[in-house]
Amino acid sequence: MAIGQLNLEAILRDFMPEETSENIIYFGTILFRLIIITVIFLVVKYLVESFFDANPAGRINIRGKQSPQRIKTINTLLRNFSMYILYFLFIYYLLTALGFPVGTLLAGAGIAGVAIGLGAQDLINDMINGFFIIFENHFEVGDFVEIPAEEITGTIEDVGIRTTTLQAASGDKFYVPNSLITTINNKSRSTRQVTIEIPVADETEFKTFEAEMEEITQMIYEKYNDVMRDEPSIVGFVRGVDQTFNYRIAFTVATGEDYMHTSIFYREFLFALQEQDFKIPSSVYDET
């Protein structure tokens, strides 16, 4: 710094009259250095922002193909981290240019830093856990998740470095510190099974019935293929209540689709069987 300061002083002396006082030279040197540091900071800041604003998908490629929301989250995290470092260096060099003993101040702040650090453990834990949540892709915006420890189930609205925002089905919004997310069930990355059991009447011609059920099953699979996650499993005839029999089919569907499509699939089976004049037996229980 001393060499840089002497060079700046020499430049100022070349452009100023000889009778210029030393105080003016001194303060002029400081001002000149502040301007140079600020200009460098603004240029680097512009370059960093431009870098992260331009095509983040082309640079972020962790563990294969990434969703747009995950790319946006990681890009924001890296951008903020870079800007923190940049602002720290900017303030450091500004204080140094003004003559503050930054090294001494940092050393003296060590004890205070320990005290502050003890009080900020939760904040640090939130940020560390948030870092791993984002980079290990535990979940992302739009996922339907359950946090058992907090007894919270809802849709992810925002994933931050410190907190995660969820909205429950009731409309309640939860802001959960990342350090509390120790176990999570991401239901959007699993599947659900819809099991259909159609009761079989005693007078049914079984071979014809079985052929019809297989045909209806294939029709449903093709018609609702957008929610299917695997081919249907035709179990076949299974024992029902008392001496009755049912015909069982299992569909594997996306999470969240099981509740609604259970009713839809039963409707498709019953309507199709009715068209073919198959009889569906009534309840085996007598009303007395």
PDB file of C-alpha atoms in Angstrom:
ATOM      1  CA  MET A   1       0.000   0.000   0.000  1.00  0.00           C
ATOM      2  CA  ALA A   2       2.872   2.358   0.775  1.00  0.00           C
ATOM      3  CA  ILE A   3       4.296   2.004  -2.726  1.00  0.00           C
ATOM      4  CA  GLY A   4       0.857   2.610  -4.249  1.00  0.00           C
ATOM      5  CA  GLN A   5       0.393   5.639  -2.036  1.00  0.00           C
ATOM      6  CA  LEU A   6       3.800   7.092  -3.004  1.00  0.00           C
ATOM      7  CA  ASN A   7       2.981   6.597  -6.681  1.00  0.00           C
ATOM      8  CA  LEU A   8      -0.335   8.368  -6.266  1.00  0.00           C
ATOM      9  CA  GLU A   9       1.369  11.203  -4.408  1.00  0.00           C
ATOM     10  CA  ALA A  10       3.901  11.543  -7.209  1.00  0.00           C
ATOM     11  CA  ILE A  11       1.128  11.713  -9.804  1.00  0.00           C
ATOM     12  CA  LEU A  12      -0.712  14.379  -7.820  1.00  0.00           C
ATOM     13  CA  ARG A  13       2.444  16.444  -7.335  1.00  0.00           C
ATOM     14  CA  ASP A  14       3.041  16.402 -11.101  1.00  0.00           C
ATOM     15  CA  PHE A  15      -0.395  17.888 -11.743  1.00  0.00           C
ATOM     16  CA  MET A  16      -0.529  20.359  -8.881  1.00  0.00           C
ATOM     17  CA  PRO A  17       1.355  23.613  -8.369  1.00  0.00           C
ATOM     18  CA  GLU A  18       4.521  23.434  -6.318  1.00  0.00           C
ATOM     19  CA  GLU A  19       3.043  25.617  -3.592  1.00  0.00           C
ATOM     20  CA  THR A  20       0.284  23.074  -2.901  1.00  0.00           C
ATOM     21  CA  SER A  21       0.282  22.157   0.773  1.00  0.00           C
ATOM     22  CA  GLU A  22       1.103  18.668   2.034  1.00  0.00           C
ATOM     23  CA  ASN A  23      -2.352  18.344   3.574  1.00  0.00           C
ATOM     24  CA  ILE A  24      -4.009  18.811   0.200  1.00  0.00           C
ATOM     25  CA  ILE A  25      -1.634  16.269  -1.336  1.00  0.00           C
ATOM     26  CA  TYR A  26      -2.384  13.837   1.474  1.00  0.00           C
ATOM     27  CA  PHE A  27      -6.178  14.145   1.293  1.00  0.00           C
ATOM     28  CA  GLY A  28      -6.047  14.215  -2.502  1.00  0.00           C
ATOM     29  CA  THR A  29      -4.153  10.909  -2.456  1.00  0.00           C
ATOM     30  CA  ILE A  30      -6.763   9.342  -0.190  1.00  0.00           C
ATOM     31  CA  LEU A  31      -9.600  10.629  -2.384  1.00  0.00           C
ATOM     32  CA  PHE A  32      -7.861   9.333  -5.499  1.00  0.00           C
ATOM     33  CA  ARG A  33      -7.466   5.887  -3.935  1.00  0.00           C
ATOM     34  CA  LEU A  34     -11.112   5.838  -2.820  1.00  0.00           C
ATOM     35  CA  ILE A  35     -12.239   6.655  -6.353  1.00  0.00           C
ATOM     36  CA  ILE A  36     -10.051   3.912  -7.839  1.00  0.00           C
ATOM     37  CA  ILE A  37     -11.303   1.315  -5.313  1.00  0.00           C
ATOM     38  CA  THR A  38     -14.932   2.315  -5.949  1.00  0.00           C
ATOM     39  CA  VAL A  39     -14.543   2.158  -9.730  1.00  0.00           C
ATOM     40  CA  ILE A  40     -12.921  -1.289  -9.508  1.00  0.00           C
ATOM     41  CA  PHE A  41     -15.695  -2.463  -7.171  1.00  0.00           C
ATOM     42  CA  LEU A  42     -18.445  -1.250  -9.515  1.00  0.00           C
ATOM     43  CA  VAL A  43     -16.816  -2.864 -12.546  1.00  0.00           C
ATOM     44  CA  VAL A  44     -16.337  -6.208 -10.784  1.00  0.00           C
ATOM     45  CA  LYS A  45     -19.882  -6.037  -9.367  1.00  0.00           C
ATOM     46  CA  TYR A  46     -21.267  -5.472 -12.843  1.00  0.00           C
ATOM     47  CA  LEU A  47     -19.274  -8.418 -14.221  1.00  0.00           C
ATOM     48  CA  VAL A  48     -20.414 -10.734 -11.408  1.00  0.00           C
ATOM     49  CA  GLU A  49     -24.070  -9.779 -11.843  1.00  0.00           C
ATOM     50  CA  SER A  50     -23.837 -10.176 -15.619  1.00  0.00           C
ATOM     51  CA  PHE A  51     -22.240 -13.585 -15.198  1.00  0.00           C
ATOM     52  CA  PHE A  52     -25.041 -14.905 -12.991  1.00  0.00           C
ATOM     53  CA  ASP A  53     -27.818 -13.230 -14.999  1.00  0.00           C
ATOM     54  CA  ALA A  54     -26.706 -14.729 -18.315  1.00  0.00           C
ATOM     55  CA  ASN A  55     -27.775 -18.345 -18.990  1.00  0.00           C
ATOM     56  CA  PRO A  56     -27.380 -19.939 -15.534  1.00  0.00           C
ATOM     57  CA  ALA A  57     -28.711 -23.239 -16.932  1.00  0.00           C
ATOM     58  CA  GLY A  58     -25.654 -23.547 -19.132  1.00  0.00           C
ATOM     59  CA  ARG A  59     -23.292 -23.366 -16.154  1.00  0.00           C
ATOM     60  CA  ILE A  60     -25.151 -25.246 -13.425  1.00  0.00           C
ATOM     61  CA  ASN A  61     -25.153 -28.949 -14.172  1.00  0.00           C
ATOM     62  CA  ILE A  62     -25.036 -30.856 -10.888  1.00  0.00           C
ATOM     63  CA  ARG A  63     -26.023 -34.526 -11.010  1.00  0.00           C
ATOM     64  CA  GLY A  64     -27.465 -34.391 -14.470  1.00  0.00           C
ATOM     65  CA  LYS A  65     -30.485 -32.492 -15.706  1.00  0.00           C
ATOM     66  CA  GLN A  66     -31.807 -29.841 -13.344  1.00  0.00           C
ATOM     67  CA  SER A  67     -35.255 -28.283 -13.068  1.00  0.00           C
ATOM     68  CA  PRO A  68     -35.505 -24.544 -13.845  1.00  0.00           C
ATOM     69  CA  GLN A  69     -36.456 -23.788 -10.231  1.00  0.00           C
ATOM     70  CA  ARG A  70     -33.455 -25.678  -8.849  1.00  0.00           C
ATOM     71  CA  ILE A  71     -31.121 -23.887 -11.262  1.00  0.00           C
ATOM     72  CA  LYS A  72     -32.615 -20.553 -10.186  1.00  0.00           C
ATOM     73  CA  THR A  73     -32.162 -21.418  -6.496  1.00  0.00           C
ATOM     74  CA  ILE A  74     -28.521 -22.470  -6.872  1.00  0.00           C
ATOM     75  CA  ASN A  75     -27.782 -19.493  -9.108  1.00  0.00           C
ATOM     76  CA  THR A  76     -29.215 -17.098  -6.512  1.00  0.00           C
ATOM     77  CA  LEU A  77     -27.238 -18.757  -3.740  1.00  0.00           C
ATOM     78  CA  LEU A  78     -23.917 -18.521  -5.621  1.00  0.00           C
ATOM     79  CA  ARG A  79     -24.648 -14.951  -6.661  1.00  0.00           C
ATOM     80  CA  ASN A  80     -25.379 -13.836  -3.097  1.00  0.00           C
ATOM     81  CA  PHE A  81     -22.268 -15.609  -1.803  1.00  0.00           C
ATOM     82  CA  SER A  82     -20.116 -13.875  -4.423  1.00  0.00           C
ATOM     83  CA  MET A  83     -21.620 -10.487  -3.611  1.00  0.00           C
ATOM     84  CA  TYR A  84     -20.972 -10.960   0.129  1.00  0.00           C
ATOM     85  CA  ILE A  85     -17.296 -11.570  -0.577  1.00  0.00           C
ATOM     86  CA  LEU A  86     -17.143  -8.625  -2.974  1.00  0.00           C
ATOM     87  CA  TYR A  87     -18.716  -6.203  -0.477  1.00  0.00           C
ATOM     88  CA  PHE A  88     -16.431  -7.451   2.286  1.00  0.00           C
ATOM     89  CA  LEU A  89     -13.337  -6.765   0.174  1.00  0.00           C
ATOM     90  CA  PHE A  90     -14.716  -3.381  -0.866  1.00  0.00           C
ATOM     91  CA  ILE A  91     -15.250  -2.274   2.750  1.00  0.00           C
ATOM     92  CA  TYR A  92     -11.891  -3.727   3.770  1.00  0.00           C
ATOM     93  CA  TYR A  93      -9.967  -1.722   1.156  1.00  0.00           C
ATOM     94  CA  LEU A  94     -12.012   1.432   1.809  1.00  0.00           C
ATOM     95  CA  LEU A  95     -11.122   1.316   5.500  1.00  0.00           C
ATOM     96  CA  THR A  96      -7.485   0.583   4.663  1.00  0.00           C
ATOM     97  CA  ALA A  97      -7.388   3.541   2.255  1.00  0.00           C
ATOM     98  CA  LEU A  98      -8.771   5.779   4.983  1.00  0.00           C
ATOM     99  CA  GLY A  99      -5.970   4.701   7.295  1.00  0.00           C
ATOM    100  CA  PHE A 100      -7.902   2.463   9.668  1.00  0.00           C
ATOM    101  CA  PRO A 101      -5.806  -0.408  11.114  1.00  0.00           C
ATOM    102  CA  VAL A 102      -8.133  -3.091   9.771  1.00  0.00           C
ATOM    103  CA  GLY A 103      -5.878  -5.966  10.816  1.00  0.00           C
ATOM    104  CA  THR A 104      -5.778  -4.723  14.402  1.00  0.00           C
ATOM    105  CA  LEU A 105      -9.522  -4.182  14.423  1.00  0.00           C
ATOM    106  CA  LEU A 106     -10.164  -7.699  13.170  1.00  0.00           C
ATOM    107  CA  ALA A 107      -7.839  -9.168  15.788  1.00  0.00           C
ATOM    108  CA  GLY A 108      -9.491  -7.125  18.512  1.00  0.00           C
ATOM    109  CA  ALA A 109     -12.894  -8.243  17.341  1.00  0.00           C
ATOM    110  CA  GLY A 110     -11.968 -11.879  17.910  1.00  0.00           C
ATOM    111  CA  ILE A 111     -13.363 -12.037  21.444  1.00  0.00           C
ATOM    112  CA  ALA A 112     -16.525 -10.205  20.437  1.00  0.00           C
ATOM    113  CA  GLY A 113     -16.797 -12.494  17.441  1.00  0.00           C
ATOM    114  CA  VAL A 114     -16.770 -15.556  19.683  1.00  0.00           C
ATOM    115  CA  ALA A 115     -19.581 -14.115  21.781  1.00  0.00           C
ATOM    116  CA  ILE A 116     -21.607 -13.207  18.714  1.00  0.00           C
ATOM    117  CA  GLY A 117     -20.901 -16.619  17.212  1.00  0.00           C
ATOM    118  CA  LEU A 118     -22.298 -18.378  20.264  1.00  0.00           C
ATOM    119  CA  GLY A 119     -25.464 -16.334  19.974  1.00  0.00           C
ATOM    120  CA  ALA A 120     -25.707 -16.970  16.237  1.00  0.00           C
ATOM    121  CA  GLN A 121     -25.360 -20.754  16.316  1.00  0.00           C
ATOM    122  CA  ASP A 122     -28.944 -21.280  15.186  1.00  0.00           C
ATOM    123  CA  LEU A 123     -28.439 -18.905  12.266  1.00  0.00           C
ATOM    124  CA  ILE A 124     -25.255 -20.705  11.233  1.00  0.00           C
ATOM    125  CA  ASN A 125     -26.960 -24.105  11.545  1.00  0.00           C
ATOM    126  CA  ASP A 126     -29.858 -22.837   9.418  1.00  0.00           C
ATOM    127  CA  MET A 127     -27.463 -21.699   6.688  1.00  0.00           C
ATOM    128  CA  ILE A 128     -25.363 -24.874   6.725  1.00  0.00           C
ATOM    129  CA  ASN A 129     -28.434 -27.107   6.556  1.00  0.00           C
ATOM    130  CA  GLY A 130     -29.932 -24.883   3.858  1.00  0.00           C
ATOM    131  CA  PHE A 131     -26.735 -25.237   1.836  1.00  0.00           C
ATOM    132  CA  PHE A 132     -26.981 -29.044   1.894  1.00  0.00           C
ATOM    133  CA  ILE A 133     -30.730 -29.017   1.219  1.00  0.00           C
ATOM    134  CA  ILE A 134     -30.178 -26.961  -1.927  1.00  0.00           C
ATOM    135  CA  PHE A 135     -27.124 -28.755  -3.261  1.00  0.00           C
ATOM    136  CA  GLU A 136     -28.334 -32.271  -2.429  1.00  0.00           C
ATOM    137  CA  ASN A 137     -31.716 -31.435  -3.959  1.00  0.00           C
ATOM    138  CA  HIS A 138     -33.825 -32.765  -1.095  1.00  0.00           C
ATOM    139  CA  PHE A 139     -36.785 -30.836  -2.477  1.00  0.00           C
ATOM    140  CA  GLU A 140     -37.595 -27.844  -4.638  1.00  0.00           C
ATOM    141  CA  VAL A 141     -40.414 -25.361  -5.188  1.00  0.00           C
ATOM    142  CA  GLY A 142     -43.684 -27.106  -6.019  1.00  0.00           C
ATOM    143  CA  ASP A 143     -42.896 -30.368  -4.212  1.00  0.00           C
ATOM    144  CA  PHE A 144     -45.440 -31.750  -1.748  1.00  0.00           C
ATOM    145  CA  VAL A 145     -43.566 -32.687   1.418  1.00  0.00           C
ATOM    146  CA  GLU A 146     -44.039 -33.739   5.027  1.00  0.00           C
ATOM    147  CA  ILE A 147     -41.781 -32.652   7.904  1.00  0.00           C
ATOM    148  CA  PRO A 148     -42.581 -35.236  10.627  1.00  0.00           C
ATOM    149  CA  ALA A 149     -40.624 -33.524  13.421  1.00  0.00           C
ATOM    150  CA  GLU A 150     -42.703 -30.353  13.010  1.00  0.00           C
ATOM    151  CA  GLU A 151     -45.923 -32.161  12.021  1.00  0.00           C
ATOM    152  CA  ILE A 152     -46.167 -30.002   8.907  1.00  0.00           C
ATOM    153  CA  THR A 153     -47.364 -31.150   5.481  1.00  0.00           C
ATOM    154  CA  GLY A 154     -47.600 -28.815   2.545  1.00  0.00           C
ATOM    155  CA  THR A 155     -46.299 -27.543  -0.769  1.00  0.00           C
ATOM    156  CA  ILE A 156     -42.870 -25.915  -0.969  1.00  0.00           C
ATOM    157  CA  GLU A 157     -43.217 -22.249  -1.922  1.00  0.00           C
ATOM    158  CA  ASP A 158     -39.651 -21.069  -1.439  1.00  0.00           C
ATOM    159  CA  VAL A 159     -36.286 -22.625  -0.608  1.00  0.00           C
ATOM    160  CA  GLY A 160     -33.863 -20.178   0.985  1.00  0.00           C
ATOM    161  CA  ILE A 161     -30.429 -20.474   2.509  1.00  0.00           C
ATOM    162  CA  ARG A 162     -31.898 -19.858   5.998  1.00  0.00           C
ATOM    163  CA  THR A 163     -35.598 -20.777   5.872  1.00  0.00           C
ATOM    164  CA  THR A 164     -37.998 -22.853   3.796  1.00  0.00           C
ATOM    165  CA  THR A 165     -41.575 -21.718   3.143  1.00  0.00           C
ATOM    166  CA  LEU A 166     -44.443 -24.213   2.930  1.00  0.00           C
ATOM    167  CA  GLN A 167     -48.151 -23.750   2.346  1.00  0.00           C
ATOM    168  CA  ALA A 168     -50.492 -26.311   3.867  1.00  0.00           C
ATOM    169  CA  ALA A 169     -53.723 -27.484   2.264  1.00  0.00           C
ATOM    170  CA  SER A 170     -55.602 -25.332   4.785  1.00  0.00           C
ATOM    171  CA  GLY A 171     -53.907 -22.241   3.379  1.00  0.00           C
ATOM    172  CA  ASP A 172     -51.654 -21.780   6.397  1.00  0.00           C
ATOM    173  CA  LYS A 173     -48.124 -20.681   5.506  1.00  0.00           C
ATOM    174  CA  PHE A 174     -45.154 -21.979   7.491  1.00  0.00           C
ATOM    175  CA  TYR A 175     -41.661 -20.484   7.567  1.00  0.00           C
ATOM    176  CA  VAL A 176     -39.450 -23.310   8.799  1.00  0.00           C
ATOM    177  CA  PRO A 177     -35.800 -22.710   9.812  1.00  0.00           C
ATOM    178  CA  ASN A 178     -33.659 -25.102   7.810  1.00  0.00           C
ATOM    179  CA  SER A 179     -31.945 -26.401  10.957  1.00  0.00           C
ATOM    180  CA  LEU A 180     -35.290 -27.922  12.029  1.00  0.00           C
ATOM    181  CA  ILE A 181     -35.624 -29.914   8.799  1.00  0.00           C
ATOM    182  CA  THR A 182     -33.846 -33.059   9.958  1.00  0.00           C
ATOM    183  CA  THR A 183     -36.150 -35.611   8.311  1.00  0.00           C
ATOM    184  CA  ILE A 184     -38.389 -34.975   5.317  1.00  0.00           C
ATOM    185  CA  ASN A 185     -40.757 -37.084   3.261  1.00  0.00           C
ATOM    186  CA  ASN A 186     -40.852 -35.743  -0.293  1.00  0.00           C
ATOM    187  CA  LYS A 187     -44.143 -37.142  -1.508  1.00  0.00           C
ATOM    188  CA  SER A 188     -43.710 -35.623  -4.959  1.00  0.00           C
ATOM    189  CA  ARG A 189     -40.876 -38.027  -5.682  1.00  0.00           C
ATOM    190  CA  SER A 190     -42.731 -41.159  -4.737  1.00  0.00           C
ATOM    191  CA  THR A 191     -45.730 -42.972  -6.188  1.00  0.00           C
ATOM    192  CA  ARG A 192     -49.065 -44.114  -4.880  1.00  0.00           C
ATOM    193  CA  GLN A 193     -51.003 -47.298  -5.549  1.00  0.00           C
ATOM    194  CA  VAL A 194     -54.682 -47.346  -6.430  1.00  0.00           C
ATOM    195  CA  THR A 195     -56.149 -50.783  -5.724  1.00  0.00           C
ATOM    196  CA  ILE A 196     -59.444 -51.603  -7.417  1.00  0.00           C
ATOM    197  CA  GLU A 197     -61.519 -54.590  -6.286  1.00  0.00           C
ATOM    198  CA  ILE A 198     -64.634 -55.461  -8.223  1.00  0.00           C
ATOM    199  CA  PRO A 199     -66.946 -58.021  -6.543  1.00  0.00           C
ATOM    200  CA  VAL A 200     -67.832 -61.012  -8.721  1.00  0.00           C
ATOM    201  CA  ALA A 201     -71.397 -62.368  -8.835  1.00  0.00           C
ATOM    202  CA  ASP A 202     -71.934 -66.110  -8.488  1.00  0.00           C
ATOM    203  CA  GLU A 203     -73.521 -66.417 -11.936  1.00  0.00           C
ATOM    204  CA  THR A 204     -70.610 -64.697 -13.695  1.00  0.00           C
ATOM    205  CA  GLU A 205     -68.919 -66.470 -16.598  1.00  0.00           C
ATOM    206  CA  PHE A 206     -65.366 -66.119 -15.254  1.00  0.00           C
ATOM    207  CA  LYS A 207     -63.342 -66.353 -18.458  1.00  0.00           C
ATOM    208  CA  THR A 208     -65.436 -63.734 -20.185  1.00  0.00           C
ATOM    209  CA  PHE A 209     -65.358 -61.540 -17.102  1.00  0.00           C
ATOM    210  CA  GLU A 210     -61.564 -61.828 -16.836  1.00  0.00           C
ATOM    211  CA  ALA A 211     -61.084 -60.927 -20.499  1.00  0.00           C
ATOM    212  CA  GLU A 212     -63.349 -57.899 -20.086  1.00  0.00           C
ATOM    213  CA  MET A 213     -61.499 -56.729 -16.975  1.00  0.00           C
ATOM    214  CA  GLU A 214     -58.150 -56.950 -18.767  1.00  0.00           C
ATOM    215  CA  GLU A 215     -59.537 -54.925 -21.665  1.00  0.00           C
ATOM    216  CA  ILE A 216     -60.962 -52.240 -19.362  1.00  0.00           C
ATOM    217  CA  THR A 217     -57.681 -52.108 -17.440  1.00  0.00           C
ATOM    218  CA  GLN A 218     -55.721 -51.473 -20.634  1.00  0.00           C
ATOM    219  CA  MET A 219     -58.207 -48.800 -21.696  1.00  0.00           C
ATOM    220  CA  ILE A 220     -57.843 -46.996 -18.355  1.00  0.00           C
ATOM    221  CA  TYR A 221     -54.043 -47.229 -18.536  1.00  0.00           C
ATOM    222  CA  GLU A 222     -53.990 -45.615 -21.963  1.00  0.00           C
ATOM    223  CA  LYS A 223     -56.660 -43.018 -21.166  1.00  0.00           C
ATOM    224  CA  TYR A 224     -55.001 -41.815 -17.949  1.00  0.00           C
ATOM    225  CA  ASN A 225     -51.406 -42.396 -18.966  1.00  0.00           C
ATOM    226  CA  ASP A 226     -50.390 -38.892 -17.848  1.00  0.00           C
ATOM    227  CA  VAL A 227     -50.832 -39.857 -14.165  1.00  0.00           C
ATOM    228  CA  MET A 228     -49.567 -43.426 -14.489  1.00  0.00           C
ATOM    229  CA  ARG A 229     -46.080 -44.225 -13.237  1.00  0.00           C
ATOM    230  CA  ASP A 230     -45.980 -47.903 -14.188  1.00  0.00           C
ATOM    231  CA  GLU A 231     -48.016 -50.511 -16.011  1.00  0.00           C
ATOM    232  CA  PRO A 232     -51.030 -51.814 -14.087  1.00  0.00           C
ATOM    233  CA  SER A 233     -50.687 -55.018 -12.114  1.00  0.00           C
ATOM    234  CA  ILE A 234     -53.574 -57.417 -12.664  1.00  0.00           C
ATOM    235  CA  VAL A 235     -53.729 -59.582  -9.559  1.00  0.00           C
ATOM    236  CA  GLY A 236     -56.878 -61.421 -10.609  1.00  0.00           C
ATOM    237  CA  PHE A 237     -59.390 -63.251  -8.450  1.00  0.00           C
ATOM    238  CA  VAL A 238     -58.961 -62.902  -4.692  1.00  0.00           C
ATOM    239  CA  ARG A 239     -61.063 -64.104  -1.788  1.00  0.00           C
ATOM    240  CA  GLY A 240     -63.624 -61.578  -0.594  1.00  0.00           C
ATOM    241  CA  VAL A 241     -65.897 -61.596   2.450  1.00  0.00           C
ATOM    242  CA  ASP A 242     -67.253 -64.994   3.466  1.00  0.00           C
ATOM    243  CA  GLN A 243     -67.481 -67.118   0.283  1.00  0.00           C
ATOM    244  CA  THR A 244     -67.384 -64.257  -2.246  1.00  0.00           C
ATOM    245  CA  PHE A 245     -64.649 -63.381  -4.724  1.00  0.00           C
ATOM    246  CA  ASN A 246     -63.307 -60.065  -5.972  1.00  0.00           C
ATOM    247  CA  TYR A 247     -61.210 -59.204  -8.996  1.00  0.00           C
ATOM    248  CA  ARG A 248     -58.215 -57.032  -8.049  1.00  0.00           C
ATOM    249  CA  ILE A 249     -56.170 -54.591 -10.193  1.00  0.00           C
ATOM    250  CA  ALA A 250     -53.451 -52.239  -8.902  1.00  0.00           C
ATOM    251  CA  PHE A 251     -52.512 -48.995 -10.658  1.00  0.00           C
ATOM    252  CA  THR A 252     -49.363 -47.033  -9.820  1.00  0.00           C
ATOM    253  CA  VAL A 253     -50.010 -43.292 -10.085  1.00  0.00           C
ATOM    254  CA  ALA A 254     -48.238 -40.049  -9.250  1.00  0.00           C
ATOM    255  CA  THR A 255     -48.424 -38.728  -5.706  1.00  0.00           C
ATOM    256  CA  GLY A 256     -51.552 -36.689  -5.102  1.00  0.00           C
ATOM    257  CA  GLU A 257     -53.468 -38.408  -7.890  1.00  0.00           C
ATOM    258  CA  ASP A 258     -54.532 -41.491  -5.925  1.00  0.00           C
ATOM    259  CA  TYR A 259     -57.461 -39.984  -4.040  1.00  0.00           C
ATOM    260  CA  MET A 260     -59.279 -38.549  -7.049  1.00  0.00           C
ATOM    261  CA  HIS A 261     -58.441 -41.327  -9.491  1.00  0.00           C
ATOM    262  CA  THR A 262     -59.642 -44.111  -7.198  1.00  0.00           C
ATOM    263  CA  SER A 263     -63.173 -42.869  -7.801  1.00  0.00           C
ATOM    264  CA  ILE A 264     -62.494 -42.281 -11.500  1.00  0.00           C
ATOM    265  CA  PHE A 265     -61.146 -45.787 -12.049  1.00  0.00           C
ATOM    266  CA  TYR A 266     -64.076 -47.417 -10.224  1.00  0.00           C
ATOM    267  CA  ARG A 267     -66.432 -45.388 -12.397  1.00  0.00           C
ATOM    268  CA  GLU A 268     -64.707 -46.573 -15.577  1.00  0.00           C
ATOM    269  CA  PHE A 269     -64.893 -50.231 -14.509  1.00  0.00           C
ATOM    270  CA  LEU A 270     -68.505 -50.139 -13.330  1.00  0.00           C
ATOM    271  CA  PHE A 271     -69.809 -48.272 -16.390  1.00  0.00           C
ATOM    272  CA  ALA A 272     -67.946 -50.582 -18.791  1.00  0.00           C
ATOM    273  CA  LEU A 273     -69.126 -53.737 -17.002  1.00  0.00           C
ATOM    274  CA  GLN A 274     -72.698 -52.456 -16.939  1.00  0.00           C
ATOM    275  CA  GLU A 275     -72.573 -51.902 -20.704  1.00  0.00           C
ATOM    276  CA  GLN A 276     -71.581 -55.565 -21.095  1.00  0.00           C
ATOM    277  CA  ASP A 277     -74.439 -56.667 -18.806  1.00  0.00           C
ATOM    278  CA  PHE A 278     -72.190 -57.982 -16.059  1.00  0.00           C
ATOM    279  CA  LYS A 279     -73.966 -58.014 -12.718  1.00  0.00           C
ATOM    280  CA  ILE A 280     -72.315 -56.469  -9.660  1.00  0.00           C
ATOM    281  CA  PRO A 281     -73.523 -58.255  -6.516  1.00  0.00           C
ATOM    282  CA  SER A 282     -75.052 -56.246  -3.715  1.00  0.00           C
ATOM    283  CA  SER A 283     -73.750 -56.226  -0.138  1.00  0.00           C
ATOM    284  CA  VAL A 284     -73.257 -59.649   1.400  1.00  0.00           C
ATOM    285  CA  TYR A 285     -74.681 -58.355   4.666  1.00  0.00           C
ATOM    286  CA  ASP A 286     -78.384 -58.808   5.324  1.00  0.00           C
ATOM    287  CA  GLU A 287     -80.214 -55.820   6.733  1.00  0.00           C
ATOM    288  CA  THR A 288     -82.143 -57.072   9.747  1.00  0.00           C
TER     289      THR A 288
END
